[in-house]
Short mmCIF file of C-alpha atoms and ligand atoms in Angstrom, two decimals:
data_model
loop_
_atom_site.label_atom_id
_atom_site.label_comp_id
_atom_site.label_asym_id
_atom_site.label_seq_id
_atom_site.Cartn_x
_atom_site.Cartn_y
_atom_site.Cartn_z
CA UNK A 1 45.35 4.34 39.08
CA UNK A 2 48.21 6.10 37.28
CA UNK A 3 47.37 9.49 35.89
CA UNK A 4 47.89 8.51 32.22
CA UNK A 5 45.49 5.58 32.63
CA UNK A 6 42.82 7.84 34.09
CA UNK A 7 43.33 10.26 31.21
CA UNK A 8 43.11 7.45 28.65
CA UNK A 9 39.94 6.07 30.28
CA UNK A 10 38.36 9.52 30.34
CA UNK A 11 39.29 10.08 26.69
CA UNK A 12 37.81 6.72 25.67
CA UNK A 13 34.53 7.30 27.52
CA UNK A 14 34.28 10.90 26.31
CA UNK A 15 34.87 9.85 22.68
CA UNK A 16 32.30 7.06 22.91
CA UNK A 17 29.66 9.44 24.29
CA UNK A 18 30.33 12.10 21.65
CA UNK A 19 30.27 9.58 18.78
CA UNK A 20 27.04 7.95 20.04
CA UNK A 21 25.40 11.36 20.45
CA UNK A 22 26.41 12.28 16.91
CA UNK A 23 24.86 9.13 15.37
CA UNK A 24 21.68 9.48 17.45
CA UNK A 25 21.38 13.04 16.17
CA UNK A 26 22.29 12.04 12.62
CA UNK A 27 19.62 9.30 12.40
CA UNK A 28 17.03 11.60 13.91
CA UNK A 29 17.38 14.17 11.11
CA UNK A 30 17.90 11.82 8.15
CA UNK A 31 14.53 10.46 6.92
CA UNK A 32 13.94 6.75 6.42
CA UNK A 33 14.58 5.62 2.86
CA UNK A 34 11.33 5.49 0.87
CA UNK A 35 10.32 3.12 -1.86
CA UNK A 36 11.28 4.65 -5.16
CA UNK A 37 8.63 4.44 -7.88
CA UNK A 38 10.04 4.65 -11.37
CA UNK A 39 7.67 5.33 -14.25
CA UNK A 40 8.55 4.40 -17.77
CA UNK A 41 5.64 4.60 -20.20
CA UNK A 42 2.64 3.10 -18.49
CA UNK A 43 4.62 0.58 -16.44
CA UNK A 44 5.46 1.22 -12.81
CA UNK A 45 8.45 -0.56 -11.34
CA UNK A 46 9.95 -0.53 -7.88
CA UNK A 47 13.63 -0.87 -7.04
CA UNK A 48 13.58 -3.43 -4.22
CA UNK A 49 17.24 -2.97 -3.35
CA UNK A 50 16.56 0.59 -2.20
CA UNK A 51 13.69 -0.39 0.05
CA UNK A 52 13.03 -1.98 3.39
CA UNK A 53 11.46 -5.47 3.33
CA UNK A 54 7.73 -6.06 2.89
CA UNK A 55 5.92 -5.66 6.19
CA UNK A 56 2.71 -7.12 7.58
CA UNK A 57 0.22 -4.74 9.13
CA UNK A 58 -0.55 -5.01 12.82
CA UNK A 59 -4.17 -3.83 12.83
CA UNK A 60 -5.98 -5.97 10.28
CA UNK A 61 -9.77 -5.85 10.49
CA UNK A 62 -11.24 -9.05 9.06
CA UNK A 63 -14.89 -8.83 8.02
CA UNK A 64 -17.52 -11.59 8.30
CA UNK A 65 -17.00 -12.31 4.60
CA UNK A 66 -13.38 -13.12 5.37
CA UNK A 67 -11.92 -10.06 3.67
CA UNK A 68 -9.61 -7.61 5.38
CA UNK A 69 -10.60 -3.96 5.18
CA UNK A 70 -7.81 -2.94 2.84
CA UNK A 71 -6.65 0.22 4.65
CA UNK A 72 -4.89 -0.06 8.01
CA UNK A 73 -6.77 1.64 10.86
CA UNK A 74 -10.15 1.76 9.08
CA UNK A 75 -13.09 0.07 10.83
CA UNK A 76 -16.28 -1.27 9.25
CA UNK A 77 -18.23 1.63 10.75
CA UNK A 78 -15.92 4.13 9.00
CA UNK A 79 -16.92 2.84 5.56
CA UNK A 80 -19.34 4.72 3.32
CA UNK A 81 -21.25 3.08 0.48
CA UNK A 82 -20.22 5.10 -2.60
CA UNK A 83 -20.72 2.21 -5.03
CA UNK A 84 -23.57 3.84 -6.95
CA UNK A 85 -22.16 7.37 -6.81
CA UNK A 86 -22.13 8.96 -10.25
CA UNK A 87 -18.81 9.62 -11.89
CA UNK A 88 -18.32 11.84 -14.98
CA UNK A 89 -20.07 11.14 -18.29
CA UNK A 90 -22.77 8.87 -16.88
CA UNK A 91 -20.33 6.27 -15.55
CA UNK A 92 -21.12 4.52 -12.31
CA UNK A 93 -18.48 4.34 -9.63
CA UNK A 94 -18.58 0.53 -9.18
CA UNK A 95 -16.18 0.76 -6.23
CA UNK A 96 -15.94 2.30 -2.80
CA UNK A 97 -13.63 5.12 -1.77
CA UNK A 98 -11.96 4.58 1.59
CA UNK A 99 -10.70 7.92 2.87
CA UNK A 100 -7.33 7.85 4.66
CA UNK A 101 -4.26 9.98 5.09
CA UNK A 102 -1.66 9.95 2.33
CA UNK A 103 0.85 7.18 3.03
CA UNK A 104 -1.46 5.00 5.14
CA UNK A 105 -0.63 1.32 4.49
CA UNK A 106 -2.88 -0.49 2.01
CA UNK A 107 -3.18 -4.22 2.72
CA UNK A 108 -4.29 -7.18 0.64
CA UNK A 109 -8.01 -7.82 1.25
CA UNK A 110 -7.49 -11.54 0.74
CA UNK A 111 -4.87 -14.10 -0.18
CA UNK A 112 -4.07 -13.92 -3.86
CA UNK A 113 -1.64 -13.16 -6.62
CA UNK A 114 -0.56 -9.76 -7.91
CA UNK A 115 -1.75 -10.08 -11.50
CA UNK A 116 -1.09 -6.59 -12.85
CA UNK A 117 0.65 -3.41 -11.72
CA UNK A 118 -0.83 -0.74 -13.93
CA UNK A 119 -0.41 3.03 -14.23
CA UNK A 120 -3.50 4.85 -15.50
CA UNK A 121 -2.67 8.53 -15.90
CA UNK A 122 -6.15 10.06 -16.02
CA UNK A 123 -7.92 7.36 -13.99
CA UNK A 124 -6.73 5.16 -11.18
CA UNK A 125 -3.14 6.41 -11.20
CA UNK A 126 -0.89 3.81 -9.59
CA UNK A 127 -3.00 0.65 -9.34
CA UNK A 128 -2.89 -3.02 -8.35
CA UNK A 129 -4.99 -5.88 -9.71
CA UNK A 130 -4.89 -8.82 -7.30
CA UNK A 131 -6.50 -12.16 -8.26
CA UNK A 132 -7.97 -14.31 -5.50
CA UNK A 133 -6.47 -17.75 -5.00
CA UNK A 134 -9.62 -19.55 -6.24
CA UNK A 135 -9.31 -17.46 -8.97
CA UNK A 136 -12.87 -16.06 -9.24
CA UNK A 137 -12.31 -12.56 -7.89
CA UNK A 138 -10.21 -9.56 -8.80
CA UNK A 139 -9.42 -6.96 -6.16
CA UNK A 140 -8.54 -3.54 -7.55
CA UNK A 141 -6.66 -0.89 -5.57
CA UNK A 142 -6.23 2.60 -7.08
CA UNK A 143 -4.90 6.15 -6.50
CA UNK A 144 -1.91 4.65 -4.64
CA UNK A 145 1.08 6.81 -3.78
CA UNK A 146 3.53 3.90 -3.93
CA UNK A 147 3.77 0.14 -4.10
CA UNK A 148 5.18 -1.81 -1.19
CA UNK A 149 8.89 -2.37 -1.66
CA UNK A 150 9.54 -5.33 -3.93
CA UNK A 151 5.91 -5.81 -5.01
CA UNK A 152 5.86 -7.53 -8.40
CA UNK A 153 3.46 -9.13 -10.86
CA UNK A 154 3.09 -12.86 -10.20
CA UNK A 155 3.87 -12.43 -6.52
CA UNK A 156 1.66 -14.23 -4.01
CA UNK A 157 0.38 -12.10 -1.16
CA UNK A 158 -1.36 -12.93 2.08
CA UNK A 159 -4.45 -11.24 3.51
CA UNK A 160 -3.23 -8.33 5.64
CA UNK A 161 0.11 -7.98 3.88
CA UNK A 162 1.06 -4.37 3.14
CA UNK A 163 1.01 -4.00 -0.65
CA UNK A 164 0.96 -0.22 -1.12
CA UNK A 165 0.36 3.22 0.38
CA UNK A 166 -2.73 5.44 0.10
CA UNK A 167 -2.33 8.39 -2.25
CA UNK A 168 -4.09 10.58 -4.81
CA UNK A 169 -2.51 9.54 -8.13
CA UNK A 170 -4.66 9.57 -11.27
CA UNK A 171 -7.83 11.66 -11.07
CA UNK A 172 -8.12 11.77 -7.26
CA UNK A 173 -8.02 15.14 -5.52
CA UNK A 174 -4.76 15.95 -3.70
CA UNK A 175 -6.88 17.29 -0.83
CA UNK A 176 -8.77 14.00 -0.46
CA UNK A 177 -6.38 11.05 -0.67
CA UNK A 178 -8.20 7.73 -0.55
CA UNK A 179 -8.14 4.10 -1.64
CA UNK A 180 -10.50 3.35 -4.53
CA UNK A 181 -11.32 -0.32 -3.97
CA UNK A 182 -13.29 -2.54 -6.34
CA UNK A 183 -14.17 -6.23 -6.46
CA UNK A 184 -14.83 -7.87 -9.81
CA UNK A 185 -16.34 -11.32 -10.29
CA UNK A 186 -14.21 -13.04 -12.93
CA UNK A 187 -15.64 -15.56 -15.38
CA UNK A 188 -13.32 -18.30 -16.51
CA UNK A 189 -10.61 -16.96 -18.82
CA UNK A 190 -11.30 -13.29 -18.10
CA UNK A 191 -8.27 -11.00 -17.98
CA UNK A 192 -7.33 -8.34 -15.43
CA UNK A 193 -9.21 -5.52 -17.19
CA UNK A 194 -12.43 -7.57 -17.48
CA UNK A 195 -14.89 -8.97 -14.95
CA UNK A 196 -18.18 -7.81 -13.46
CA UNK A 197 -18.19 -5.39 -10.56
CA UNK A 198 -19.90 -6.27 -7.29
CA UNK A 199 -20.43 -3.82 -4.45
CA UNK A 200 -17.56 -4.16 -1.94
CA UNK A 201 -19.47 -2.19 0.71
CA UNK A 202 -21.77 -4.89 2.14
CA UNK A 203 -18.90 -7.37 1.98
CA UNK A 204 -16.51 -5.13 3.93
CA UNK A 205 -19.06 -3.53 6.24
CA UNK A 206 -20.74 -6.85 7.07
CA UNK A 207 -24.20 -5.70 5.96
ZN1 ZN B 1 -13.32 5.90 -6.36
#
């Protein structure tokens, strides 16, 4: 092999290695793009173009009632019945709190339609109201840190689909991020803020 060819080959290989190493290093220090939550008034919107596509969770625990436990990685035996726990000014909790690390994926408990994306400053924070397909039930997810990229009102979701991330928005403590999850029985014609609460605990825990 002529000397110039060997030099050219060496230069090509050397350059390729250096450039690859640079990009490997570059992607290791630059964080993944996160869903951007924009708040204007009480409406929360997500910019889908800045976000990765909606994902489906791998570890979905489906309960005997046919609902998925709505936080990835949580088992039925991890659940605690906090339905009757008192909340300020004589209010009842009417939901269960599922403790999980900030950012843990929140998944749809059942097939349904995203009926309302609502921001409640002093209460649930970033919330989702999902109506069951039949449409007799409303599933309520609160204290979220972010919606799943592209999530929108009117969108149909499947049981186990990632719809949000656990957080502590609203009146939840930053030191105890959790999903506040409620199930409301909906009479015909009732709107997203109406309905009658049932205890999600026995449904999710299979008791
Ligand atoms: Zn709660």
